[in-house]
Amino acid sequence: MEENKLPTRSENYNEWYNQLVLRAELADYAPVRGCMVVRPYGWAIWENIQKALDQRFKDTGHVNAAFPLLIPQSFMTKEKEHVEGFAPELAVVTHGGGQELEEPLVVRPTSETVIGTMYAKWIQSYRDLPVLINQWANVVRWEMRTKLFLRTLEFYWQEGHTAHASEAEAIEETERMLNVYADFAIKEAAVPVLPGQKSEVEKFAGAVATYSIEAMMGDTKALQAGTSHFLGQNFAKAFDIKFLDENNTLQYCWTTSWGVSTRFIGATIMTHGDDQGLVLPPNLAPYQVVLVPIYRKDSEKTSVMEAVSRLQQGLEAIHVRTKLDDRDGVTPGFKFNDWEMRGVPLRIEIGPKDLANGTIALARRDIPGRKGKQFLPMAGYQEAVPELLANIQDSLLRKATQFRDSHIFEVETYEDFKEVVETKGWAKVWWYDDPENEAKIKADTKATLRNYIPDVQGEGTCFLTGRKTRKMAYFAKGY
RNA sequence: CGGGGUGUAGCGCAGUCGGCUAGCGCGCUGCGUUUGGGACGCAGAAGUCGGCGGUUCGAGUCCGCCCACCCCGACCA
């Protein structure tokens, strides 16, 4: 059916992506342009992301709480850079209860201001510190152009907000959470992100320093997949977050914030997806295994269904997420393609032949076509399935890492730089920091500074200015 | 807000030198045959042709205005 084929990744990546998310029923366009409607399958991916992140937050001493959606407009103006950064993209509520409000409310674009206000009330003493709170929430940023999952007007995320007694401790927290994100992305999503610091130009409005994890999508464009900000005392001063230290001296707190959003679903899709559709990493897939029963006659159906159900229970018992596709009226071939498009990592087929032979047919999604299909003895499935899932998880990470590394090029001249970011991928360069040159590069090539490469040893020559520098950076076109 | 494009059934589109009952593919409903890689037959349901106004015996088709959406820029998790 020609009409049902996806556009290919190479032909039109954007179209491929849009069709993919819509056909896999991950999200729908809302009546309000750019607002999120996530269908159950897509939301299940998000829930798995939430679970994996939440566990890591708790392991690092954080707790969850909830803060208001509506923020008095005046809160947003308290931190100078913050207001400049966010003013253009605020949704403003002017009426409530049928009356015009005395002060307009903005729908939170991020919660530093609300949470800062509460922290000012909660924190009195060094004994109250650190405060390590995370919130799962939706936020609204009135972007001019939207793209499903990557840049929606409304999006879901988690935002962590912490307050500390010392600068060193806050910086440590900022870096810790960056590493938590990197660990999560690599281990759970098999997305080989590169952590590093953002430039002055690209940093968060109101932050002293911003760090990000950067991911390379299947078209080699870069995507900021998570951020961690060291806010210094900027917000503490704007919101009066103070404490008495051990010496009875009144001091401003040092704060951080960090977030990962539903954009990460997009990052996962665009990292692993192929021309057949989604390819989901087993750790995040809503269903890790789909079971497809195959039968012709009613007599076959009974015994096949019985075997399949037993298998499903056996898998659920060892905590494998399964889906039994017992739809009548569609052929097995249709089901195969359907679940491939939805990216289920492993498919098990059981038919009369398998019952006769004591086997199951296993097909792995990460190996395209029928090459990924193998027959195994049914008896060993409780060992074979987890092993295969782990194998797929590893193999996705390996493949994505290889892809990324083969599309990063170290360049020394602007000519080479332009060629790389235009046609090949990311440029890795020695970089002497200069906002004006950064802006010039963006104007010339549309490439932005993704982040600085951490732990660079020694000294080099800036590819653009020829000046000596100790920094290296990635430049790439981004989403 | 600038530049380009598109609006016709749930989705993708054809029809556009005016012409009578507006079409195709997919999907959807019913029945039957099928079912180990996107099944087939028959019978159906579904449309203010983006909106408003104009020209005309007659407008999806021509003219004017408006609206919406998409792509490329400025903005961005």
Coordinates of C-alpha atoms (C1' of nucleotides) in Angstrom, one line a residue:
Chain A
M1 CA 0.0 0.0 0.0
E2 CA 2.0 2.9 -1.3
E3 CA -0.1 5.4 0.5
N4 CA 0.8 4.0 3.9
K5 CA 4.5 4.1 3.4
L6 CA 6.5 6.6 5.5
P7 CA 8.6 9.2 3.8
T8 CA 12.2 8.0 4.1
R9 CA 14.6 9.6 6.6
S10 CA 17.0 10.6 3.9
E11 CA 14.5 12.1 1.5
N12 CA 12.8 14.4 3.9
Y13 CA 13.7 14.2 7.5
N14 CA 11.2 16.7 8.8
E15 CA 8.3 15.1 6.9
W16 CA 9.4 11.7 8.1
Y17 CA 9.4 12.8 11.7
N18 CA 6.0 14.5 11.5
Q19 CA 4.4 11.5 9.8
L20 CA 6.1 9.2 12.2
V21 CA 4.8 10.7 15.4
L22 CA 1.3 11.2 14.0
R23 CA 1.0 7.7 12.5
A24 CA 2.4 6.0 15.6
E25 CA -0.4 8.0 17.4
L26 CA 2.0 9.7 19.7
A27 CA 0.5 13.1 19.5
D28 CA -2.2 15.1 17.7
Y29 CA -2.4 18.7 16.8
A30 CA -4.5 20.6 19.3
P31 CA -7.1 23.3 18.4
V32 CA -4.6 25.8 19.8
R33 CA -1.6 25.8 17.5
G34 CA 1.3 24.0 19.0
C35 CA -0.3 22.8 22.2
M36 CA 0.4 19.3 23.3
V37 CA -2.0 16.4 22.9
V38 CA -0.2 13.2 23.7
R39 CA -1.9 9.9 23.0
P40 CA -1.6 7.0 25.4
Y41 CA 1.3 5.3 23.6
G42 CA 3.4 8.5 23.6
W43 CA 2.5 9.2 27.2
A44 CA 3.6 5.8 28.2
I45 CA 7.1 6.6 26.8
W46 CA 7.0 9.8 28.9
E47 CA 6.0 7.8 32.0
N48 CA 9.0 5.6 31.6
I49 CA 11.2 8.6 31.2
Q50 CA 9.6 10.0 34.4
K51 CA 10.2 6.8 36.3
A52 CA 13.8 6.6 35.3
L53 CA 14.6 10.2 36.1
D54 CA 12.6 10.2 39.3
Q55 CA 14.5 7.3 40.7
R56 CA 17.8 9.1 39.9
F57 CA 16.5 12.3 41.6
K58 CA 15.6 10.4 44.7
D59 CA 18.9 8.6 44.7
T60 CA 20.6 12.1 44.8
G61 CA 18.4 13.3 47.7
H62 CA 15.7 15.2 45.9
V63 CA 11.9 15.2 46.7
N64 CA 8.9 16.2 44.5
A65 CA 6.5 19.0 45.2
A66 CA 4.1 21.2 43.2
F67 CA 3.9 24.9 42.6
P68 CA 1.2 27.2 40.9
L69 CA 0.7 27.5 37.2
L70 CA -0.1 31.2 37.4
I71 CA 2.5 33.8 38.2
P72 CA 1.8 37.5 39.0
Q73 CA 3.4 39.4 36.1
S74 CA 5.5 41.4 38.5
F75 CA 7.4 38.3 39.6
M76 CA 8.7 37.8 36.2
T77 CA 10.3 41.3 36.1
K78 CA 12.3 40.9 39.3
E79 CA 15.3 39.3 37.7
K80 CA 16.6 41.5 34.9
E81 CA 18.0 39.0 32.5
H82 CA 15.2 36.6 33.2
V83 CA 12.5 39.0 32.2
E84 CA 14.4 40.0 29.1
G85 CA 14.8 36.4 28.1
F86 CA 11.2 35.3 28.7
A87 CA 9.0 38.4 28.1
P88 CA 8.5 37.7 24.4
E89 CA 7.2 34.3 24.9
L90 CA 4.8 34.7 27.8
A91 CA 1.1 33.8 27.7
V92 CA -0.7 36.4 29.8
V93 CA -4.0 36.0 31.7
T94 CA -5.8 39.3 31.9
H95 CA -9.3 38.2 33.1
G96 CA -10.6 35.9 35.8
G97 CA -14.1 35.3 37.0
G98 CA -15.5 37.5 34.3
Q99 CA -13.5 40.5 35.5
E100 CA -10.3 42.2 34.4
L101 CA -7.5 41.4 36.9
E102 CA -5.8 44.2 38.7
E103 CA -2.5 42.6 37.9
P104 CA -2.2 40.2 34.9
L105 CA -1.0 36.7 35.5
V106 CA 1.4 34.9 33.3
V107 CA 1.3 31.2 32.7
R108 CA 4.6 29.8 33.9
P109 CA 7.2 29.4 31.3
T110 CA 9.5 28.1 34.0
S111 CA 9.1 28.3 37.8
E112 CA 12.2 30.0 39.2
T113 CA 10.2 33.0 40.2
V114 CA 7.3 31.2 41.9
I115 CA 9.6 28.7 43.6
G116 CA 12.1 31.5 44.6
T117 CA 9.2 33.3 46.3
M118 CA 8.4 30.3 48.4
Y119 CA 12.0 29.5 49.1
A120 CA 12.4 33.0 50.5
K121 CA 9.7 32.2 53.1
W122 CA 10.9 28.7 53.8
I123 CA 14.6 29.3 54.3
Q124 CA 15.8 31.1 57.5
S125 CA 18.8 29.2 58.6
Y126 CA 21.8 27.2 57.2
R127 CA 20.0 24.3 59.0
D128 CA 17.2 24.6 56.4
L129 CA 19.7 24.1 53.6
P130 CA 20.1 22.6 51.1
V131 CA 16.6 22.6 49.7
L132 CA 16.4 20.0 46.9
I133 CA 13.0 20.0 45.3
N134 CA 11.7 18.8 41.9
Q135 CA 8.4 19.5 40.2
W136 CA 6.7 17.6 37.4
A137 CA 4.7 20.2 35.5
N138 CA 3.5 21.6 32.2
V139 CA 4.7 25.0 31.1
V140 CA 3.9 27.4 28.3
R141 CA 6.2 29.3 26.0
W142 CA 4.7 31.2 23.1
E143 CA 7.1 30.1 20.5
M144 CA 6.7 31.5 17.0
R145 CA 7.2 28.1 15.3
T146 CA 6.4 24.8 16.8
K147 CA 7.3 21.2 16.0
L148 CA 5.7 18.2 17.6
F149 CA 7.6 17.2 20.8
L150 CA 10.6 19.4 20.0
R151 CA 9.1 22.8 20.3
T152 CA 5.4 22.9 21.4
L153 CA 3.7 25.9 23.0
E154 CA 2.8 23.8 26.0
F155 CA 5.2 21.1 27.1
Y156 CA 5.6 18.8 30.1
W157 CA 8.8 18.6 32.0
Q158 CA 10.4 18.3 35.3
E159 CA 12.2 21.3 36.8
G160 CA 14.5 20.9 39.8
H161 CA 15.1 23.9 41.9
T162 CA 17.7 23.8 44.7
A163 CA 19.1 26.3 47.2
H164 CA 22.5 25.9 48.9
A165 CA 24.6 27.6 51.5
S166 CA 27.7 27.9 49.4
E167 CA 28.7 28.6 45.9
A168 CA 30.8 25.4 45.7
E169 CA 27.9 23.2 46.8
A170 CA 25.5 24.8 44.2
I171 CA 28.1 24.3 41.4
E172 CA 28.5 20.7 42.5
E173 CA 24.7 20.2 42.4
T174 CA 24.6 21.8 38.9
E175 CA 27.2 19.4 37.7
R176 CA 25.7 16.4 39.5
M177 CA 22.4 16.9 37.8
L178 CA 24.0 17.3 34.4
N179 CA 25.7 14.0 35.0
V180 CA 22.4 12.5 36.1
Y181 CA 20.9 13.6 32.8
A182 CA 23.8 12.2 30.8
D183 CA 23.6 8.9 32.6
F184 CA 19.8 8.7 32.1
A185 CA 20.1 9.5 28.4
I186 CA 22.8 7.0 27.7
K187 CA 21.6 4.1 29.8
E188 CA 17.8 4.4 29.4
A189 CA 17.3 6.1 26.1
A190 CA 20.5 4.9 24.4
V191 CA 21.0 8.5 23.2
P192 CA 24.7 9.2 23.4
V193 CA 24.6 12.8 24.6
L194 CA 27.5 15.1 25.1
P195 CA 27.5 17.0 28.3
G196 CA 29.2 20.4 28.5
Q197 CA 28.8 24.1 29.3
K198 CA 26.9 26.5 27.2
S199 CA 28.3 29.8 25.9
E200 CA 27.3 33.2 27.3
V201 CA 25.2 33.7 24.2
E202 CA 23.3 30.5 24.6
K203 CA 22.9 30.3 28.4
F204 CA 19.6 30.5 30.3
A205 CA 18.2 33.9 31.0
G206 CA 19.2 34.8 34.5
A207 CA 21.8 32.0 35.0
V208 CA 25.5 32.4 35.8
A209 CA 26.3 29.3 33.9
T210 CA 24.3 26.8 31.9
Y211 CA 25.2 23.2 31.1
S212 CA 23.5 21.0 28.6
I213 CA 23.4 17.5 27.2
E214 CA 23.6 17.7 23.4
A215 CA 22.3 14.9 21.2
M216 CA 22.8 14.3 17.5
M217 CA 19.7 13.5 15.6
G218 CA 19.5 11.2 12.5
D219 CA 19.9 14.1 10.2
T220 CA 23.0 15.2 12.1
K221 CA 21.3 18.3 13.6
A222 CA 21.9 18.9 17.2
L223 CA 19.3 18.9 19.9
Q224 CA 19.6 20.3 23.4
A225 CA 18.1 17.4 25.4
G226 CA 18.4 18.7 28.9
T227 CA 19.9 21.6 30.8
S228 CA 21.3 22.3 34.3
H229 CA 21.8 25.9 35.4
F230 CA 24.0 27.4 38.1
L231 CA 22.0 30.5 39.0
G232 CA 24.6 32.0 41.4
Q233 CA 22.9 34.5 43.7
N234 CA 20.9 36.1 40.9
F235 CA 17.5 34.8 41.9
A236 CA 18.3 34.7 45.6
K237 CA 18.9 38.5 45.4
A238 CA 15.9 39.1 43.2
F239 CA 13.6 37.1 45.5
D240 CA 15.3 37.7 48.8
I241 CA 16.3 34.1 49.6
K242 CA 18.5 34.6 52.6
F243 CA 19.8 32.5 55.5
L244 CA 21.8 33.0 58.7
D245 CA 25.0 31.0 58.6
E246 CA 26.9 29.4 61.5
N247 CA 28.4 32.8 62.4
N248 CA 25.0 34.5 62.5
T249 CA 25.8 36.4 59.3
L250 CA 22.9 37.0 56.9
Q251 CA 23.7 35.6 53.5
Y252 CA 22.1 35.1 50.1
C253 CA 21.6 31.5 49.0
W254 CA 23.1 30.0 45.9
T255 CA 20.6 28.3 43.7
T256 CA 20.3 25.9 40.7
S257 CA 17.7 24.7 38.3
W258 CA 17.6 21.9 35.9
G259 CA 15.1 20.4 33.5
V260 CA 14.2 17.7 31.0
S261 CA 11.1 17.9 28.9
T262 CA 8.8 15.9 26.6
R263 CA 11.3 17.1 23.9
F264 CA 13.2 14.1 25.1
I265 CA 10.6 11.8 23.5
G266 CA 11.4 13.6 20.2
A267 CA 15.1 13.2 20.8
T268 CA 14.7 9.4 21.3
I269 CA 12.6 9.1 18.2
M270 CA 14.9 11.1 16.0
T271 CA 18.0 9.3 17.2
H272 CA 16.9 5.7 16.6
G273 CA 14.0 5.8 14.2
D274 CA 14.4 4.3 10.7
D275 CA 12.4 4.1 7.5
Q276 CA 10.1 1.5 9.0
G277 CA 9.1 3.9 11.8
L278 CA 9.9 4.3 15.5
V279 CA 12.7 2.3 17.1
L280 CA 12.3 2.5 20.9
P281 CA 15.0 1.5 23.4
P282 CA 13.7 -1.4 25.5
N283 CA 14.1 0.6 28.7
L284 CA 11.7 3.3 27.6
A285 CA 9.4 1.3 25.3
P286 CA 5.7 1.2 26.5
Y287 CA 5.7 -2.5 25.4
Q288 CA 9.0 -4.3 25.3
V289 CA 7.5 -7.4 23.6
V290 CA 4.5 -7.7 21.4
L291 CA 2.9 -11.1 21.1
V292 CA 1.3 -12.0 17.8
P293 CA -0.8 -15.1 17.7
I294 CA -1.1 -16.9 14.4
Y295 CA -3.9 -19.3 13.5
R296 CA -6.3 -20.2 10.7
K297 CA -8.9 -22.4 12.2
D298 CA -10.8 -22.1 15.4
S299 CA -9.2 -25.2 16.8
E300 CA -5.8 -23.7 16.2
K301 CA -6.9 -20.4 17.7
T302 CA -7.7 -22.1 21.0
S303 CA -4.4 -23.8 21.5
V304 CA -2.4 -20.8 20.1
M305 CA -4.1 -18.3 22.3
E306 CA -3.6 -20.5 25.3
A307 CA 0.2 -20.8 24.6
V308 CA 0.4 -17.1 24.0
S309 CA -1.3 -16.2 27.2
R310 CA 0.9 -18.5 29.1
L311 CA 3.9 -16.8 27.5
Q312 CA 2.6 -13.4 28.3
Q313 CA 2.1 -14.2 32.0
G314 CA 5.5 -15.7 32.1
L315 CA 7.0 -12.5 30.8
E316 CA 5.0 -10.2 33.0
A317 CA 6.2 -12.4 35.9
I318 CA 9.8 -11.4 35.2
H319 CA 8.7 -7.7 34.7
V320 CA 8.8 -7.6 30.9
R321 CA 6.2 -5.1 29.6
T322 CA 4.1 -7.0 27.0
K323 CA 1.2 -6.4 24.6
L324 CA -0.9 -9.3 23.3
D325 CA -2.2 -8.3 19.9
D326 CA -5.4 -10.4 19.8
R327 CA -7.2 -8.2 17.2
D328 CA -9.4 -10.2 14.9
G329 CA -9.8 -9.2 11.3
V330 CA -6.3 -8.0 10.7
T331 CA -3.7 -10.3 9.3
P332 CA -0.5 -11.2 11.2
G333 CA 1.5 -9.4 8.5
F334 CA -0.5 -6.2 9.2
K335 CA 0.3 -6.6 12.9
F336 CA 4.0 -7.0 12.2
N337 CA 4.2 -3.8 10.3
D338 CA 1.9 -2.0 12.7
W339 CA 4.1 -2.7 15.7
E340 CA 7.2 -2.1 13.8
M341 CA 6.1 1.4 13.1
R342 CA 5.4 1.9 16.8
G343 CA 8.9 0.7 17.6
V344 CA 8.3 -2.3 19.9
P345 CA 11.8 -3.7 20.4
L346 CA 10.9 -7.4 20.3
R347 CA 8.1 -9.4 18.6
I348 CA 7.1 -12.9 19.4
E349 CA 5.1 -14.9 17.0
I350 CA 3.4 -18.1 17.9
G351 CA 1.5 -20.3 15.5
P352 CA 0.6 -23.9 15.0
K353 CA 4.1 -24.7 13.6
D354 CA 5.7 -23.4 16.8
L355 CA 3.3 -25.4 18.9
A356 CA 4.3 -28.5 17.0
N357 CA 8.0 -27.8 17.2
G358 CA 8.1 -26.3 20.7
T359 CA 9.5 -23.0 19.4
I360 CA 8.8 -19.3 19.3
A361 CA 9.6 -16.9 16.6
L362 CA 11.5 -13.8 17.8
A363 CA 12.0 -10.7 15.7
R364 CA 14.1 -7.8 16.8
R365 CA 13.1 -4.3 15.7
D366 CA 16.7 -3.0 15.5
I367 CA 17.6 -5.4 12.8
P368 CA 15.5 -4.3 9.8
G369 CA 13.5 -6.7 7.7
R370 CA 13.4 -10.4 8.2
K371 CA 17.0 -10.8 9.2
G372 CA 16.1 -9.9 12.7
K373 CA 13.8 -13.0 13.0
Q374 CA 15.0 -16.2 14.7
F375 CA 13.4 -19.3 16.1
L376 CA 14.2 -20.3 19.6
P377 CA 13.0 -23.2 21.8
M378 CA 10.0 -22.1 23.8
A379 CA 11.3 -23.5 27.0
G380 CA 14.1 -20.9 27.4
Y381 CA 12.1 -17.8 26.7
Q382 CA 12.5 -16.4 30.3
E383 CA 16.2 -16.3 29.8
A384 CA 16.2 -15.4 26.1
V385 CA 13.9 -12.4 26.1
P386 CA 15.6 -10.3 28.8
E387 CA 18.9 -11.1 27.2
L388 CA 17.7 -10.0 23.8
L389 CA 16.2 -6.8 25.2
A390 CA 19.5 -6.0 26.9
N391 CA 21.3 -6.8 23.7
I392 CA 19.0 -4.5 21.7
Q393 CA 19.5 -1.7 24.2
D394 CA 23.2 -2.0 23.9
S395 CA 23.2 -2.3 20.2
L396 CA 21.1 0.9 19.8
L397 CA 23.5 2.8 21.9
R398 CA 26.5 1.5 20.0
K399 CA 24.9 2.3 16.7
A400 CA 23.9 5.8 17.7
T401 CA 27.4 6.4 19.2
Q402 CA 29.0 5.3 16.0
F403 CA 26.7 7.5 13.9
R404 CA 27.5 10.5 16.1
D405 CA 31.2 10.0 16.1
S406 CA 31.4 9.5 12.4
H407 CA 29.7 12.9 11.9
I408 CA 31.9 15.0 14.2
F409 CA 34.9 16.6 12.5
E410 CA 37.7 18.5 14.0
V411 CA 38.4 21.5 11.8
E412 CA 41.0 24.2 11.8
T413 CA 39.8 26.7 9.1
Y414 CA 36.6 28.5 8.6
E415 CA 36.3 27.1 5.1
D416 CA 36.4 23.5 6.5
F417 CA 34.1 24.6 9.3
K418 CA 31.5 25.9 6.8
E419 CA 31.6 22.7 4.8
V420 CA 31.2 20.5 7.8
V421 CA 28.3 22.3 9.4
E422 CA 26.6 22.7 6.1
T423 CA 26.8 19.2 4.8
K424 CA 28.6 16.8 7.1
G425 CA 27.6 17.2 10.8
W426 CA 29.2 18.8 13.8
A427 CA 32.4 20.8 13.9
K428 CA 34.8 20.3 16.8
V429 CA 37.1 23.3 17.2
W430 CA 39.5 25.2 19.3
W431 CA 37.5 28.2 20.3
Y432 CA 38.5 31.6 21.7
D433 CA 35.4 32.9 23.4
D434 CA 33.9 35.9 21.7
P435 CA 30.1 36.6 21.5
E436 CA 30.5 38.7 18.4
N437 CA 32.3 36.0 16.5
E438 CA 29.7 33.5 17.7
A439 CA 27.0 35.7 16.3
K440 CA 28.8 36.0 13.0
I441 CA 29.1 32.3 12.7
K442 CA 25.4 31.9 13.3
A443 CA 24.6 34.5 10.7
D444 CA 27.0 33.0 8.2
T445 CA 26.2 29.3 8.7
K446 CA 23.2 29.0 11.0
A447 CA 25.4 26.8 13.2
T448 CA 25.4 27.6 16.9
L449 CA 27.8 26.8 19.7
R450 CA 26.3 23.7 21.2
N451 CA 28.6 23.4 24.2
Y452 CA 32.2 23.5 25.4
I453 CA 34.0 20.2 25.5
P454 CA 34.8 19.4 29.1
D455 CA 38.3 18.4 30.4
V456 CA 40.2 19.7 27.4
Q457 CA 43.9 19.3 28.0
G458 CA 46.5 21.8 26.8
E459 CA 46.2 24.7 24.5
G460 CA 45.3 25.2 20.9
T461 CA 44.7 27.8 18.2
C462 CA 41.2 29.2 17.7
F463 CA 40.1 28.1 14.3
L464 CA 38.5 31.5 13.5
T465 CA 40.7 34.1 15.2
G466 CA 44.0 32.3 15.5
R467 CA 44.3 33.2 19.1
K468 CA 45.6 30.9 21.7
T469 CA 42.9 29.2 23.8
R470 CA 42.3 26.3 26.3
K471 CA 38.7 25.7 25.2
M472 CA 37.2 23.5 22.6
A473 CA 33.6 23.6 21.5
Y474 CA 31.1 21.8 19.3
F475 CA 29.3 23.8 16.6
A476 CA 26.3 22.5 14.7
K477 CA 23.0 23.4 13.2
G478 CA 20.4 22.7 15.8
Y479 CA 16.7 22.2 16.3
Chain B
rC1 C1' 6.5 40.3 11.0
rG2 C1' 9.2 39.2 5.8
rG3 C1' 9.6 35.4 1.5
rG4 C1' 7.3 31.0 -0.7
rG5 C1' 3.2 27.5 -0.9
rU6 C1' -1.6 25.0 0.2
rG7 C1' -6.9 24.9 1.5
rU8 C1' -12.1 19.7 -2.1
rA9 C1' -14.9 13.2 2.9
rG10 C1' -11.2 11.1 9.0
rC11 C1' -6.1 11.1 6.0
rG12 C1' -3.5 11.8 1.1
rC13 C1' -5.0 14.0 -3.4
rA14 C1' -7.4 14.7 -8.6
rG15 C1' -10.9 17.9 -10.8
rU16 C1' -9.8 24.7 -11.8
rC17 C1' -9.9 27.5 -20.3
rG18 C1' -17.5 28.1 -15.8
rG19 C1' -22.0 23.2 -17.2
rC20 C1' -26.0 19.7 -15.1
rU21 C1' -26.1 13.8 -9.8
rA22 C1' -18.1 16.5 -7.2
rG23 C1' -14.3 12.1 -8.0
rC24 C1' -9.9 8.6 -6.8
rG25 C1' -6.7 5.9 -3.1
rC26 C1' -6.4 4.8 2.0
rG27 C1' -9.3 4.5 6.3
rC28 C1' -14.4 3.6 8.3
rU29 C1' -19.4 0.2 8.6
rG30 C1' -21.9 -4.7 7.2
rC31 C1' -21.6 -9.7 5.1
rG32 C1' -18.6 -13.6 3.1
rU33 C1' -13.9 -15.7 1.9
rU34 C1' -9.0 -15.0 4.1
rU35 C1' -4.9 -15.1 8.0
rG36 C1' 3.5 -17.3 9.2
rG37 C1' 5.3 -10.0 6.3
rG38 C1' 0.9 -4.3 5.1
rA39 C1' -5.6 -9.8 2.2
rC40 C1' -9.8 -10.0 -1.3
rG41 C1' -14.9 -9.6 -3.1
rC42 C1' -19.7 -7.4 -2.7
rA43 C1' -22.7 -3.8 -0.4
rG44 C1' -22.6 0.9 2.3
rA45 C1' -21.8 5.6 5.4
rA46 C1' -19.4 10.0 5.1
rG47 C1' -18.4 16.6 1.6
rU48 C1' -21.3 24.2 4.2
rC49 C1' -15.3 22.2 -2.3
rG50 C1' -11.5 27.5 4.0
rG51 C1' -15.1 32.1 4.8
rC52 C1' -17.7 36.4 3.0
rG53 C1' -19.1 39.2 -1.1
rG54 C1' -19.3 39.9 -6.5
rU55 C1' -19.9 38.5 -12.0
rU56 C1' -23.3 34.9 -14.5
rC57 C1' -29.0 31.5 -16.7
rG58 C1' -25.4 28.5 -14.0
rA59 C1' -19.3 29.1 -9.7
rG60 C1' -15.3 23.8 -6.5
rU61 C1' -13.8 26.4 -11.3
rC62 C1' -13.7 33.6 -12.8
rC63 C1' -12.9 38.5 -9.7
rG64 C1' -12.3 41.0 -4.8
rC65 C1' -11.5 40.9 0.3
rC66 C1' -10.7 38.0 4.6
rC67 C1' -9.2 33.6 7.4
rA68 C1' -6.4 29.2 8.4
rC69 C1' -2.5 26.0 7.9
rC70 C1' 2.5 24.3 6.0
rC71 C1' 7.7 25.4 4.5
rC72 C1' 12.0 29.0 4.8
rG73 C1' 13.9 33.2 8.2
rA74 C1' 13.9 36.2 13.3
rC75 C1' 12.7 33.4 18.8
rC76 C1' 13.6 28.7 21.5
rA77 C1' 13.7 23.1 26.5

